[in-house]
Coordinates of C-alpha atoms and ligand atoms in Angstrom, one line a residue:
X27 CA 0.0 0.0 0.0
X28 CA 2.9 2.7 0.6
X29 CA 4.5 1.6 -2.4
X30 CA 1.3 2.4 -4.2
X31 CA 0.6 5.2 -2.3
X32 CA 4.0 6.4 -3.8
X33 CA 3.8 5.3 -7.3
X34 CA 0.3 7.6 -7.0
X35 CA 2.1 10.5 -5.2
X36 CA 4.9 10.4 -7.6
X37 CA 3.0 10.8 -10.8
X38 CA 0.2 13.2 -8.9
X39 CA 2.6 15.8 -8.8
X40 CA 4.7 15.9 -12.0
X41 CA 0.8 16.2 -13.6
X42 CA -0.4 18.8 -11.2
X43 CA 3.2 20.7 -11.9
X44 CA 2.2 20.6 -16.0
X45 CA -1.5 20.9 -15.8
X46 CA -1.2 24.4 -13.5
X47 CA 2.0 25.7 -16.2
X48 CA -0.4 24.5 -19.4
X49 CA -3.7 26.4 -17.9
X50 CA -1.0 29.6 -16.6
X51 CA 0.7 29.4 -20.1
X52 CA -3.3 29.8 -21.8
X53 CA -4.3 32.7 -18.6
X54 CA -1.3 34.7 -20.3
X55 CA -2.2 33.8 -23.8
X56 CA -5.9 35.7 -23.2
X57 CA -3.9 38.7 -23.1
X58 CA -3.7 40.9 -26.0
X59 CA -0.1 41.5 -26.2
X60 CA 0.7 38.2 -25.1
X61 CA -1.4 36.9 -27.8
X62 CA -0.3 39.3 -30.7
X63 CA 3.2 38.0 -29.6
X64 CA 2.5 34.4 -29.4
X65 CA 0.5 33.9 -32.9
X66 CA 3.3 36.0 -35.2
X67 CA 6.7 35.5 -33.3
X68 CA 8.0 38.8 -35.0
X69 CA 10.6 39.1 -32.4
X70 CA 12.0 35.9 -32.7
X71 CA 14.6 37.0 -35.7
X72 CA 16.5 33.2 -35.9
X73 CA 19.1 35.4 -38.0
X74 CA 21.6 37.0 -35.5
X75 CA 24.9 38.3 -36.7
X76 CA 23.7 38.9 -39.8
X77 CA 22.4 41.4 -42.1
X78 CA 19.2 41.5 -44.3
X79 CA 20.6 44.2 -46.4
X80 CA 23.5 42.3 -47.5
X81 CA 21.7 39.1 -48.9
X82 CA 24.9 37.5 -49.6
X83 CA 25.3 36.7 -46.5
X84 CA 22.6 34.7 -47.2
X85 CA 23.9 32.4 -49.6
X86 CA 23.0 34.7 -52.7
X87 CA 25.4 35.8 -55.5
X88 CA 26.5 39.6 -55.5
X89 CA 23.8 41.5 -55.9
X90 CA 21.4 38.6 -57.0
X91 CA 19.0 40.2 -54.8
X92 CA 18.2 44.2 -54.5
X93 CA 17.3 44.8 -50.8
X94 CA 14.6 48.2 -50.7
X95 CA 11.5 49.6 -48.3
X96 CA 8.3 49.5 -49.7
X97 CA 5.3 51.9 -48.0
X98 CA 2.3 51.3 -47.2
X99 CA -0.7 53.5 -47.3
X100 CA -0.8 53.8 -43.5
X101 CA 2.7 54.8 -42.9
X102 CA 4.8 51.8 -42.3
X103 CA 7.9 50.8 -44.1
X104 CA 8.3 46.8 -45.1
X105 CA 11.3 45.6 -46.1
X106 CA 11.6 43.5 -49.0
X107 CA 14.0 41.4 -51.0
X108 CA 13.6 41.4 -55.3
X109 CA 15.2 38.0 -56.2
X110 CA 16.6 38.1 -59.8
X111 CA 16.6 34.2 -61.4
X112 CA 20.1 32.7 -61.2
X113 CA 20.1 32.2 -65.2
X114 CA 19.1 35.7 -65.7
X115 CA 21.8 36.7 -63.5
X116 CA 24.4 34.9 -65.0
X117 CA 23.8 36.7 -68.5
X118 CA 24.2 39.9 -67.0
X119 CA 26.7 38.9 -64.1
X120 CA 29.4 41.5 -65.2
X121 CA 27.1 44.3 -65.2
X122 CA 25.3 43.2 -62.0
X123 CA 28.2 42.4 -60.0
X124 CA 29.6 46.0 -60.5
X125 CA 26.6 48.0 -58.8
X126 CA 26.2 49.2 -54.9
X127 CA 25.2 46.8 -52.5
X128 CA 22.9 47.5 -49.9
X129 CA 19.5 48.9 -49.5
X130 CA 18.1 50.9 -52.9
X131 CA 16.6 53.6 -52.4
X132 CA 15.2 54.3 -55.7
X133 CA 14.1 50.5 -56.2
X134 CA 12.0 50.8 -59.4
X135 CA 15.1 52.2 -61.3
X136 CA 17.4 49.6 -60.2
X137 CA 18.5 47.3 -62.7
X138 CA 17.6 43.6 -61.4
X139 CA 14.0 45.8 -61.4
X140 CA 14.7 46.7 -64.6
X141 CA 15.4 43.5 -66.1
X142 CA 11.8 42.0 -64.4
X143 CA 10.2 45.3 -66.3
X144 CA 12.2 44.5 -69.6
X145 CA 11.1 40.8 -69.9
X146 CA 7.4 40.7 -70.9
X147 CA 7.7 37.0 -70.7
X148 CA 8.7 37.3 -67.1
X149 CA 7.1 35.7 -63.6
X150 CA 6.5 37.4 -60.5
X151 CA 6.2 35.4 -57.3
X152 CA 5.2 36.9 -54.6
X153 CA 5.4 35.2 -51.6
X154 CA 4.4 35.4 -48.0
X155 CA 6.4 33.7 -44.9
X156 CA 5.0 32.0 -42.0
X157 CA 4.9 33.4 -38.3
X158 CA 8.3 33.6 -36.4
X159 CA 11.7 34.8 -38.1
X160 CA 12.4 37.4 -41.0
X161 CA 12.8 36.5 -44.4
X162 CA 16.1 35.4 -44.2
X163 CA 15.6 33.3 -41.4
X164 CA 16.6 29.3 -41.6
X165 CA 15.6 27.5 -44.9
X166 CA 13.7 30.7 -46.1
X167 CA 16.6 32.0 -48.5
X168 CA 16.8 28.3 -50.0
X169 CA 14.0 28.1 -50.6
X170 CA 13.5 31.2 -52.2
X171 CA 16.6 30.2 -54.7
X172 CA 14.7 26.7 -55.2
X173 CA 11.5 28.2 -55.8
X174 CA 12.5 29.9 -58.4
X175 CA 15.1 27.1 -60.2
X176 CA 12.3 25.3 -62.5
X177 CA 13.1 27.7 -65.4
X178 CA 16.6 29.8 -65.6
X179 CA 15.5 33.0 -66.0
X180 CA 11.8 33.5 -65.9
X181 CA 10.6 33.8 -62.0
X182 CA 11.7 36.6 -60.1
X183 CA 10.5 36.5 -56.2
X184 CA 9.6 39.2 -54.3
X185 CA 9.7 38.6 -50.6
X186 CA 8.5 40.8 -47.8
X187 CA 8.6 41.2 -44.2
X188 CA 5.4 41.7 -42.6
X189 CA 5.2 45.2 -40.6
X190 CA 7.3 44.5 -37.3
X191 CA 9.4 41.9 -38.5
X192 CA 12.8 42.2 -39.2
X193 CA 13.5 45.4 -40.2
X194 CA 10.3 46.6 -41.1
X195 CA 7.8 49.1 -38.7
X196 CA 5.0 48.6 -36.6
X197 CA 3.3 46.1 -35.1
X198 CA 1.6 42.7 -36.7
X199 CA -2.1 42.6 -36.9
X200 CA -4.3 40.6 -39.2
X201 CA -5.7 43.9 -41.1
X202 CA -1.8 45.0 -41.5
X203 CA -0.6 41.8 -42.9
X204 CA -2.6 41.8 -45.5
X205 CA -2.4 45.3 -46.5
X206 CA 1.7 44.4 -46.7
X207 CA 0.6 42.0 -49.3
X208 CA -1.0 44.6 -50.5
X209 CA 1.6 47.1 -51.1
X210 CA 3.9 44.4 -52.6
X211 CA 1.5 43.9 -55.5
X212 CA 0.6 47.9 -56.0
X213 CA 4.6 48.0 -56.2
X214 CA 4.6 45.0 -58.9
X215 CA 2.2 46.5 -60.5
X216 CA 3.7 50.2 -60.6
X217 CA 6.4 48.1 -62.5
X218 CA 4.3 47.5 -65.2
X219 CA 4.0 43.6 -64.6
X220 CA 0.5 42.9 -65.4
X221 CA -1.5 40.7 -62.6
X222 CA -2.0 37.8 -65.5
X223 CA 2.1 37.1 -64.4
X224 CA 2.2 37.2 -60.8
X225 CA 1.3 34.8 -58.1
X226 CA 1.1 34.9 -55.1
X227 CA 2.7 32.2 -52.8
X228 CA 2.5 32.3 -49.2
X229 CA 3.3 29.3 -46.6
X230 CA 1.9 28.6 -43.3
X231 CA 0.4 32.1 -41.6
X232 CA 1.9 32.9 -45.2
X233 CA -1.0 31.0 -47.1
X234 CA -3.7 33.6 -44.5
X235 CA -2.4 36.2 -45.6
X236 CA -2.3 34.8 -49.6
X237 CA -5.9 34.2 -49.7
X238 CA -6.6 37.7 -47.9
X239 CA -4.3 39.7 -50.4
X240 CA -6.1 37.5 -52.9
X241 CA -9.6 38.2 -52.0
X242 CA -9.0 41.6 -51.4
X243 CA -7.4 42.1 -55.2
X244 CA -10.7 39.8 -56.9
X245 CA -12.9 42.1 -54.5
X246 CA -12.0 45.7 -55.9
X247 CA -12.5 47.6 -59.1
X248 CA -11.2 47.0 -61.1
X249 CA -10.7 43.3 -60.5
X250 CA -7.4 42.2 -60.2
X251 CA -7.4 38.2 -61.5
X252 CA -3.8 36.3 -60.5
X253 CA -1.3 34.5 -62.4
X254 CA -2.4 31.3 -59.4
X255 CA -2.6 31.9 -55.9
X256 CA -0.9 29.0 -54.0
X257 CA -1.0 27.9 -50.7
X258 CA 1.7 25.8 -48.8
X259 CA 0.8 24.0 -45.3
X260 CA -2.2 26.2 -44.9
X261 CA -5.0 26.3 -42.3
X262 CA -8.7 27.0 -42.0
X263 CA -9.0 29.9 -39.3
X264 CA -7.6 30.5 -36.4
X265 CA -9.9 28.7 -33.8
X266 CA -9.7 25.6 -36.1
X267 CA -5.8 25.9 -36.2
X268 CA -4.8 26.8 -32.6
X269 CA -7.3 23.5 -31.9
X270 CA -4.9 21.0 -34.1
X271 CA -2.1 23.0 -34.3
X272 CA 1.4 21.5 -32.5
X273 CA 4.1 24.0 -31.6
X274 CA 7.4 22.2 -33.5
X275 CA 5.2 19.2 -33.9
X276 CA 4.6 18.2 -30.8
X277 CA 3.4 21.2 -27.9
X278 CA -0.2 21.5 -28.3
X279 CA -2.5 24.5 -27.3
X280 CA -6.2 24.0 -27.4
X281 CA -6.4 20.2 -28.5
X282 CA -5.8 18.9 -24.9
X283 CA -9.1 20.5 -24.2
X284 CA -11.1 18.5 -26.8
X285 CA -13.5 16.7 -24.0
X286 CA -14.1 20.1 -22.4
X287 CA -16.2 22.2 -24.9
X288 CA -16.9 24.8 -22.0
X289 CA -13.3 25.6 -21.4
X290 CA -12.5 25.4 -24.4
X291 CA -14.6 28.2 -25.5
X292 CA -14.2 30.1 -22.8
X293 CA -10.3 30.1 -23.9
X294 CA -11.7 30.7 -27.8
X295 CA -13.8 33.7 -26.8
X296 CA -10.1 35.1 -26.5
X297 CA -9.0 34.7 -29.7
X298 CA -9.0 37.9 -31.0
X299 CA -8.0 37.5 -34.6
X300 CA -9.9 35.1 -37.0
X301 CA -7.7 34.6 -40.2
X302 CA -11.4 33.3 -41.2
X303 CA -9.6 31.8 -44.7
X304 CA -12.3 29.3 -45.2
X305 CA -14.7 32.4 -45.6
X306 CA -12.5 34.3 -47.6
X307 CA -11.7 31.0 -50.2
X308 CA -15.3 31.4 -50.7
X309 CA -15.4 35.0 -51.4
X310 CA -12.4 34.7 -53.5
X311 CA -14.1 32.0 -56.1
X312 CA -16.8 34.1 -56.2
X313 CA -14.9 37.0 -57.1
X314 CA -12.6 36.0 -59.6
X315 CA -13.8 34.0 -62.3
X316 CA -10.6 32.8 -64.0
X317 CA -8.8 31.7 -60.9
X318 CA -6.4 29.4 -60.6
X319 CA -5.7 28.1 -56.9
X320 CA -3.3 25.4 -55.9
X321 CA -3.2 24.0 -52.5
X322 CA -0.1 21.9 -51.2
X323 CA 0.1 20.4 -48.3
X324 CA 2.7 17.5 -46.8
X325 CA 0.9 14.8 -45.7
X326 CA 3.4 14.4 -43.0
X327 CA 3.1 17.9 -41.2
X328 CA 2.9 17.7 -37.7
X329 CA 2.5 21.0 -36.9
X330 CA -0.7 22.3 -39.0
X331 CA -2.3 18.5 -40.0
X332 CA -3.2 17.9 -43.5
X333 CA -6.5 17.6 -43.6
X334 CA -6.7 21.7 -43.3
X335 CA -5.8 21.5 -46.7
X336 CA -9.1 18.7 -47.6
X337 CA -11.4 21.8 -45.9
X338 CA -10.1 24.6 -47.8
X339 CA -10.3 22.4 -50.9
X340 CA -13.6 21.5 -50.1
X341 CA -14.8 25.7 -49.1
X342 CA -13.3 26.8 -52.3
X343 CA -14.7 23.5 -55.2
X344 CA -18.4 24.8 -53.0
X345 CA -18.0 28.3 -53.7
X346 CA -17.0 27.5 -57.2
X347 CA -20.5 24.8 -57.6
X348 CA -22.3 27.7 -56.6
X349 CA -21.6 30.2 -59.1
X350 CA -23.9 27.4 -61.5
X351 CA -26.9 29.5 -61.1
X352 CA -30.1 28.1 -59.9
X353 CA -29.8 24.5 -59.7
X354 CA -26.3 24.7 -57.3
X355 CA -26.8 22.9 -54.6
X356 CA -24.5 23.4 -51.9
X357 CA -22.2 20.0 -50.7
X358 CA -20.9 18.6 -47.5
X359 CA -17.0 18.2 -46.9
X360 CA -17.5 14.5 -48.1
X361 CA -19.2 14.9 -51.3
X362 CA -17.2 17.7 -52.0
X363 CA -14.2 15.2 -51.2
X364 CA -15.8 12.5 -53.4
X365 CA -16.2 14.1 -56.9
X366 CA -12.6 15.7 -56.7
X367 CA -10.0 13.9 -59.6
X368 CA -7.6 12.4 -58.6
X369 CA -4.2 11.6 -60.2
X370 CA -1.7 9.5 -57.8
X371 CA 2.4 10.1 -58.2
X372 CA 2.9 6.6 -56.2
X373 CA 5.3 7.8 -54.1
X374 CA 5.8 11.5 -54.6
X375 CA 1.8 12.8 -54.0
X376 CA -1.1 12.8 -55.0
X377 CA -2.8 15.7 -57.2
X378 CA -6.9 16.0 -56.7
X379 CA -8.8 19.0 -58.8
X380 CA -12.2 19.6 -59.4
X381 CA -14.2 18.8 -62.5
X382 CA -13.9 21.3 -64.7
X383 CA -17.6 21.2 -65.5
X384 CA -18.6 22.2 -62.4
X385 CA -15.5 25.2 -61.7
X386 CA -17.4 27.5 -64.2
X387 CA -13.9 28.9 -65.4
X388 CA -11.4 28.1 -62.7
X389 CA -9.1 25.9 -62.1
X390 CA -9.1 25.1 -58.2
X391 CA -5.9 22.0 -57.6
X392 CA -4.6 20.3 -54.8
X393 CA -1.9 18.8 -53.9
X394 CA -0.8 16.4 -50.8
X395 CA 2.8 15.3 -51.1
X396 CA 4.3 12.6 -49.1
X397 CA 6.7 14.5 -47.7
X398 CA 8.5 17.6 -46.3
X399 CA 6.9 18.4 -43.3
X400 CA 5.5 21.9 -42.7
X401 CA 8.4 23.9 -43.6
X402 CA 10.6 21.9 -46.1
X403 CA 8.0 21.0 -48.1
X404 CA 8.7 24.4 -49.6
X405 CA 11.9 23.5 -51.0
X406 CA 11.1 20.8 -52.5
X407 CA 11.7 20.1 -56.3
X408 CA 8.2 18.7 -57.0
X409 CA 6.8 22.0 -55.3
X410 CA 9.1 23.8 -57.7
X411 CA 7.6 22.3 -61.0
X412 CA 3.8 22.7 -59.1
X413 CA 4.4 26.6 -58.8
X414 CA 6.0 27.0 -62.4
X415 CA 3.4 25.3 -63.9
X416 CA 1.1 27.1 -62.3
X417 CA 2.6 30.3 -63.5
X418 CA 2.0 28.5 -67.2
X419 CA 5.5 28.0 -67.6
Ligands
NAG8 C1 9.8 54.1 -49.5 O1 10.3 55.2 -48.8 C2 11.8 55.1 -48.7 C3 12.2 56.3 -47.8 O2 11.6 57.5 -48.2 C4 12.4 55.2 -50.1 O3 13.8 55.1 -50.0 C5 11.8 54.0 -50.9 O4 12.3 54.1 -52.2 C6 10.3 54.0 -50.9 N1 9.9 52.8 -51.6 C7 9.3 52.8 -52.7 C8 9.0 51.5 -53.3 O5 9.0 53.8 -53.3
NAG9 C1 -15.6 31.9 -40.8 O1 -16.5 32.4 -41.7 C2 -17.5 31.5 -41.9 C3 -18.3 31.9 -43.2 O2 -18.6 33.3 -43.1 C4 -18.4 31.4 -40.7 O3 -19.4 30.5 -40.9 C5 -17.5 30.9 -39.6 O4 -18.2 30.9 -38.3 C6 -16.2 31.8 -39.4 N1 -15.3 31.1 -38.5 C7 -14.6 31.8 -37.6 C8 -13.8 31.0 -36.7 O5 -14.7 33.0 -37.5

């Protein structure tokens, strides 16, 4: 009886110890701050002792990429990166290699700029990182490099950092994310590079802001129709994600409270941004009859699970059933699920789109790929060929 008595005491307090630091770690999380710190990470740089205006450092040839501030309407600045296509660089190498480094203050004058201006064949990406770090942060400049390695010399990147990231002003907030996006394409488009070549290409919070960037482009007048929008590891909103999601793959937040609806919503009623993308998938089909939307997600993520990726599949192929007048009918997640196409690559992934007969002009694909997690799915060379293609290359 001791011994049991023991065995009980033992594991009674190592639980008590991590049940009172899980509910104290939520208690702080209600806080706005707190919160606002917790869901972006902008503090969390991952790229000390070195410096975002000298992208070499970085793994980039001299010059390959033209550091600048862009400015948004409301004040801030947003530091970006304009990544010129290794092949195109090699061609003009000599020329490039000779220029200033460091930030350009006169961007849309610049040469690399000039050479994305001169090309009327040319491919902008534009593409949206996930929460914690800055743009050059871990596998991010790799993946920008592979990105853009299906063709030599057609798909320049633009990268940002979100407002209070990096180098860039202000604070995060769901509103000022996506009028970063924003400003990226007004600049794009101040270039002269026609929407019909640029996608947009976000990962993880990335893929939120995509799809509100996206919306908000297919919402004004005039309309602004994509190249593709393409989401990588992406997530349904908020509430859903912070229920499944697993900090590194492993820390939950709000799953362990899946038997206790009560507390769980008390802790949801504290959630004070939405990243609703499920409603604005929907809004976007509707909006922008010719789109073209790819979805990718590794079937092996354990931070945000798959089958995020089967609901956004299934909001967007709805909204798109529904633009077929009076007969549409809207469907469940499994019927949507059911009529998909599906093409299996054995090993690699497996592509699923909806019947064209029933997309009434667009083109909505998805993709679940056996692996590369959440983040290194981005660098991989099938994601590669799925984003060139997409950009009809
Ligand atoms: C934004 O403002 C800064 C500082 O005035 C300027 O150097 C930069 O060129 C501006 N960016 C653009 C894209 O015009
Ligand atoms: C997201 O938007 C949809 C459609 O407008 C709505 O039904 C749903 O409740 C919203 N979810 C959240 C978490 O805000």
């Amino acid at each position: 009886m001791p011994l049991l008595q023991s065995i009980v005491a033992k594991a009674y307090y190592p639980l008590l110890a991590v049940g009172i630091f899980y509910f104290t770690c939520l208690g702080l999380l209600t806080h706005p701050v707190i919160q606002n710190n917790a869901i972006y990470m902008q503090k969390l740089k991952l790229t000390w002792r070195q410096d975002l205006t000298r992208p070499e450092q970085f793994g980039f040839a001299k010059n390959q990429v033209t550091p600048f501030y862009l400015n948004t309407t409301d004040g801030e600045s947003i530091f970006a990166w304009h990544v010129l296509p290794l092949g195109l660089y090699m061609e003009h190498r000599d020329e490039l290699a000779e220029l200033e480094t460091g930030i350009e203050t006169n961007p849309a004058e610049h040469r690399s700029l000039q050479l994305l201006k001169d090309d009327p064949e040319a491919r902008l990406i534009i593409h949206f990182h996930g929460n914690a770090g800055t743009l050059g942060a871990g596998i991010r400049p790799i993946y920008l490099r592979s990105l853009s390695s299906a063709h030599p010399s057609k798909i320049h990147i633009l990268a940002i950092d979100y407002r209070g990231f990096g180098l860039s002003s202000g604070v995060p907030s769901e509103a000022g994310l996506i009028e970063d996006g924003l400003t990226a394409f007004r600049f794009a488009s101040s270039l002269g590079i026609p929407s019909s070549r640029i996608a947009l290409v976000g990962q993880s919070l990335g893929t939120a802001v995509t799809i509100g960037v996206a919306d908000s482009l297919a919402s004004q007048t005039p309309k602004q129709e994509l190249a593709a929008v393409i989401t990588i590891a992406g997530f349904s909103n908020m509430k859903e994600l912070l229920q499944t999601y697993h900090i590194g793959g492993f820390i939950p937040i709000l799953s362990p409270l899946r038997g206790y609806p009560k507390v769980r919503g008390f802790f949801e009623s504290f959630i004070y941004e939405s990243w609703n993308t499920t409603a604005r998938i929907g809004s976007l089909v509707k909006n922008s009859p010719s789109l073209s939307l790819v979805l990718i997600h590794a079937k092996n993520d354990f931070e945000i699970p798959w089958q995020h990726c089967e609901k956004l599949f299934a909001y967007a192929t709805n909204a798109a059933v529904l633009q077929g007048g009076e007969h549409a009918e809207p469907l469940t997640l499994g019927e949507a699920l059911e009529i998909r196409k599906v093409k299996n690559y054995g090993y690699e992934s497996t592509h699923a789109w909806w019947p064209e007969e029933r997309s009434y002009g667009r083109t909505i694909s998805q993709w679940l790929v056996k692996w590369g997690g959440h983040n290194q799915v981005v660098m991989s060379a099938g994601t590669s060929v799925i984003v060139s293609k997409a950009l009809g290359l």
